[in-house]
PDB file of C-alpha atoms in Angstrom:
ATOM      1  CA  MET N1239       0.000   0.000   0.000  1.00 57.00           C
ATOM      2  CA  ASN N1240       1.492   3.350  -0.991  1.00 61.00           C
ATOM      3  CA  SER N1241       1.084   6.536   1.063  1.00 61.00           C
ATOM      4  CA  MET N1242      -1.848   7.735  -1.078  1.00 61.00           C
ATOM      5  CA  GLU N1243      -3.733   4.480  -0.574  1.00 65.00           C
ATOM      6  CA  ALA N1244      -2.926   4.545   3.150  1.00 64.00           C
ATOM      7  CA  SER N1245      -4.277   8.086   3.522  1.00 66.00           C
ATOM      8  CA  GLN N1246      -7.555   7.036   1.857  1.00 77.00           C
ATOM      9  CA  ALA N1247      -7.988   3.818   3.859  1.00 79.00           C
ATOM     10  CA  PRO N1248     -10.862   3.885   6.348  1.00 85.00           C
ATOM     11  CA  VAL N1249      -9.897   4.578   9.946  1.00 83.00           C
ATOM     12  CA  GLU N1250     -11.191   2.075  12.455  1.00 87.00           C
ATOM     13  CA  ILE N1251     -12.767   3.426  15.621  1.00 82.00           C
ATOM     14  CA  CYS N1252     -14.355   1.898  18.698  1.00 83.00           C
ATOM     15  CA  GLY N1253     -17.950   0.775  18.334  1.00 81.00           C
ATOM     16  CA  GLU N1254     -18.820   2.070  21.791  1.00 84.00           C
ATOM     17  CA  LEU N1255     -17.342   4.710  24.056  1.00 84.00           C
ATOM     18  CA  HIS N1256     -15.583   3.048  26.972  1.00 86.00           C
ATOM     19  CA  CYS N1257     -12.394   4.390  28.575  1.00 90.00           C
ATOM     20  CA  HIS N1258      -9.856   2.095  30.208  1.00 89.00           C
ATOM     21  CA  GLU N1259      -8.695   4.196  33.171  1.00 93.00           C
ATOM     22  CA  ALA N1260      -5.670   2.037  34.049  1.00 94.00           C
ATOM     23  CA  ALA N1261      -4.416   2.162  30.448  1.00 92.00           C
ATOM     24  CA  ILE N1262      -4.934   5.936  30.314  1.00 91.00           C
ATOM     25  CA  GLN N1263      -3.052   6.492  33.581  1.00 95.00           C
ATOM     26  CA  ASP N1264      -0.206   4.227  32.466  1.00 95.00           C
ATOM     27  CA  ALA N1265       0.115   6.014  29.117  1.00 93.00           C
ATOM     28  CA  GLU N1266       0.021   9.442  30.776  1.00 94.00           C
ATOM     29  CA  LEU N1267       2.745   8.434  33.249  1.00 95.00           C
ATOM     30  CA  ARG N1268       5.010   7.277  30.434  1.00 96.00           C
ATOM     31  CA  MET N1269       4.495  10.314  28.190  1.00 95.00           C
ATOM     32  CA  PRO N1270       7.214  12.959  28.025  1.00 95.00           C
ATOM     33  CA  ASP N1271       6.147  16.387  29.261  1.00 95.00           C
ATOM     34  CA  ASP N1272       4.724  18.938  26.842  1.00 95.00           C
ATOM     35  CA  ASP N1273       7.991  20.913  26.569  1.00 96.00           C
ATOM     36  CA  ILE N1274       9.898  17.814  25.421  1.00 95.00           C
ATOM     37  CA  LEU N1275       7.133  16.901  22.950  1.00 95.00           C
ATOM     38  CA  PHE N1276       7.257  20.448  21.544  1.00 94.00           C
ATOM     39  CA  GLU N1277      11.051  20.217  21.147  1.00 93.00           C
ATOM     40  CA  ALA N1278      10.674  16.826  19.442  1.00 93.00           C
ATOM     41  CA  SER N1279       8.124  18.328  17.068  1.00 94.00           C
ATOM     42  CA  GLU N1280      10.528  21.139  16.173  1.00 91.00           C
ATOM     43  CA  PHE N1281      13.340  18.599  15.712  1.00 92.00           C
ATOM     44  CA  PHE N1282      11.268  16.510  13.288  1.00 93.00           C
ATOM     45  CA  LYS N1283      10.297  19.627  11.329  1.00 94.00           C
ATOM     46  CA  ALA N1284      13.973  19.889  10.383  1.00 93.00           C
ATOM     47  CA  PHE N1285      13.722  16.359   8.944  1.00 92.00           C
ATOM     48  CA  SER N1286      10.526  17.219   7.047  1.00 93.00           C
ATOM     49  CA  ASP N1287      12.209  18.763   4.006  1.00 94.00           C
ATOM     50  CA  SER N1288      13.633  16.478   1.299  1.00 93.00           C
ATOM     51  CA  SER N1289      16.566  18.827   0.616  1.00 94.00           C
ATOM     52  CA  ARG N1290      17.545  18.767   4.271  1.00 96.00           C
ATOM     53  CA  LEU N1291      17.162  14.981   4.345  1.00 95.00           C
ATOM     54  CA  LYS N1292      19.488  14.713   1.354  1.00 96.00           C
ATOM     55  CA  ILE N1293      22.030  16.873   3.184  1.00 97.00           C
ATOM     56  CA  ILE N1294      21.688  14.749   6.336  1.00 97.00           C
ATOM     57  CA  ALA N1295      22.126  11.536   4.333  1.00 96.00           C
ATOM     58  CA  ALA N1296      25.271  12.914   2.681  1.00 96.00           C
ATOM     59  CA  LEU N1297      26.682  14.000   6.038  1.00 97.00           C
ATOM     60  CA  VAL N1298      25.963  10.621   7.585  1.00 96.00           C
ATOM     61  CA  ALA N1299      28.433   9.235   5.034  1.00 94.00           C
ATOM     62  CA  ARG N1300      31.150  11.811   5.820  1.00 96.00           C
ATOM     63  CA  GLU N1301      32.057  15.356   6.770  1.00 97.00           C
ATOM     64  CA  LEU N1302      31.630  17.744   3.822  1.00 97.00           C
ATOM     65  CA  CYS N1303      32.393  21.371   3.061  1.00 95.00           C
ATOM     66  CA  VAL N1304      29.606  23.691   1.959  1.00 94.00           C
ATOM     67  CA  CYS N1305      30.786  23.594  -1.676  1.00 95.00           C
ATOM     68  CA  ASP N1306      30.544  19.795  -1.703  1.00 97.00           C
ATOM     69  CA  ILE N1307      27.055  19.902  -0.183  1.00 97.00           C
ATOM     70  CA  CYS N1308      25.949  22.365  -2.878  1.00 96.00           C
ATOM     71  CA  GLU N1309      27.123  19.963  -5.585  1.00 97.00           C
ATOM     72  CA  ILE N1310      25.414  16.975  -3.976  1.00 96.00           C
ATOM     73  CA  VAL N1311      22.029  18.645  -3.505  1.00 95.00           C
ATOM     74  CA  GLY N1312      22.197  20.825  -6.623  1.00 96.00           C
ATOM     75  CA  GLN N1313      21.493  24.062  -4.787  1.00 96.00           C
ATOM     76  CA  SER N1314      23.215  27.434  -4.470  1.00 96.00           C
ATOM     77  CA  GLN N1315      25.386  28.314  -1.483  1.00 94.00           C
ATOM     78  CA  SER N1316      22.677  30.675  -0.322  1.00 95.00           C
ATOM     79  CA  ALA N1317      20.037  27.936  -0.353  1.00 96.00           C
ATOM     80  CA  VAL N1318      22.354  25.440   1.353  1.00 96.00           C
ATOM     81  CA  SER N1319      23.328  28.023   3.972  1.00 94.00           C
ATOM     82  CA  HIS N1320      19.657  28.495   4.810  1.00 95.00           C
ATOM     83  CA  GLN N1321      19.196  24.735   5.189  1.00 96.00           C
ATOM     84  CA  MET N1322      22.324  24.481   7.336  1.00 96.00           C
ATOM     85  CA  ARG N1323      21.007  27.175   9.703  1.00 95.00           C
ATOM     86  CA  VAL N1324      17.849  25.130  10.209  1.00 95.00           C
ATOM     87  CA  LEU N1325      19.837  21.931  10.772  1.00 96.00           C
ATOM     88  CA  ARG N1326      22.257  23.621  13.192  1.00 95.00           C
ATOM     89  CA  ALA N1327      19.401  25.177  15.165  1.00 93.00           C
ATOM     90  CA  ALA N1328      17.894  21.688  15.548  1.00 93.00           C
ATOM     91  CA  ARG N1329      21.321  20.337  16.653  1.00 94.00           C
ATOM     92  CA  ILE N1330      21.369  17.918  13.731  1.00 96.00           C
ATOM     93  CA  VAL N1331      24.653  19.157  12.261  1.00 97.00           C
ATOM     94  CA  LYS N1332      27.714  20.933  13.571  1.00 97.00           C
ATOM     95  CA  SER N1333      30.346  22.930  11.743  1.00 95.00           C
ATOM     96  CA  ARG N1334      34.046  23.582  11.892  1.00 95.00           C
ATOM     97  CA  ARG N1335      36.109  26.168  10.048  1.00 95.00           C
ATOM     98  CA  ASP N1336      39.357  25.288   8.312  1.00 94.00           C
ATOM     99  CA  GLY N1337      40.794  28.482   6.863  1.00 94.00           C
ATOM    100  CA  LYS N1338      38.230  29.840   4.437  1.00 93.00           C
ATOM    101  CA  GLN N1339      36.268  26.591   4.237  1.00 92.00           C
ATOM    102  CA  VAL N1340      33.454  25.480   6.512  1.00 93.00           C
ATOM    103  CA  PHE N1341      32.938  21.767   7.028  1.00 96.00           C
ATOM    104  CA  TYR N1342      29.760  20.207   8.343  1.00 97.00           C
ATOM    105  CA  SER N1343      29.194  16.863  10.016  1.00 97.00           C
ATOM    106  CA  ILE N1344      26.390  15.105  11.853  1.00 97.00           C
ATOM    107  CA  ASP N1345      26.121  16.386  15.423  1.00 95.00           C
ATOM    108  CA  ASP N1346      26.093  12.917  17.012  1.00 92.00           C
ATOM    109  CA  ALA N1347      25.398   9.260  16.289  1.00 92.00           C
ATOM    110  CA  HIS N1348      21.725   9.569  17.231  1.00 94.00           C
ATOM    111  CA  ILE N1349      21.034  11.509  14.031  1.00 95.00           C
ATOM    112  CA  SER N1350      22.432   8.699  11.921  1.00 95.00           C
ATOM    113  CA  GLU N1351      20.400   6.170  13.912  1.00 96.00           C
ATOM    114  CA  ILE N1352      17.178   8.140  13.363  1.00 95.00           C
ATOM    115  CA  LEU N1353      17.759   8.314   9.613  1.00 94.00           C
ATOM    116  CA  HIS N1354      18.736   4.647   9.320  1.00 94.00           C
ATOM    117  CA  THR N1355      15.797   3.502  11.449  1.00 94.00           C
ATOM    118  CA  THR N1356      13.398   5.537   9.311  1.00 92.00           C
ATOM    119  CA  ILE N1357      14.792   4.140   6.061  1.00 92.00           C
ATOM    120  CA  PHE N1358      14.720   0.599   7.478  1.00 94.00           C
ATOM    121  CA  HIS N1359      11.074   1.100   8.516  1.00 91.00           C
ATOM    122  CA  LEU N1360      10.104   2.399   5.067  1.00 90.00           C
ATOM    123  CA  ASN N1361      11.905  -0.435   3.281  1.00 92.00           C
ATOM    124  CA  GLU N1362      10.360  -3.002   5.605  1.00 90.00           C
ATOM    125  CA  ASN N1363       6.844  -1.752   4.876  1.00 70.00           C
ATOM    126  CA  ALA N1364       7.499  -1.572   1.131  1.00 71.00           C
ATOM    127  CA  LYS N1365       7.972  -5.346   0.909  1.00 64.00           C
TER     128      LYS N1365
END
């Protein structure tokens, strides 16, 4: 089932209204607080753009300078700089200067894990 078919599939709902108080309490106890959920939402917004995802995927492979990133994604330095600001603000990438060049890399291993887990999930469901 592709994403279009999935979005048009009927949603199943309960046939009668009946809350399970113990399940509700357990779920509420395990939920992160609203501030953390808001931060997570902002973090995933940075992943929501295909150009940024392409940049992240390239940086998972290796550290790259801005010029290299521009070539890989086929965008101008101005456009890539904008994307890098978003990714830095979300703590997805970090930078280092070497003379007149700026190199970017993934901020930590968790970013790579998130991308790989997502791709694994999508490939698993495609089979």
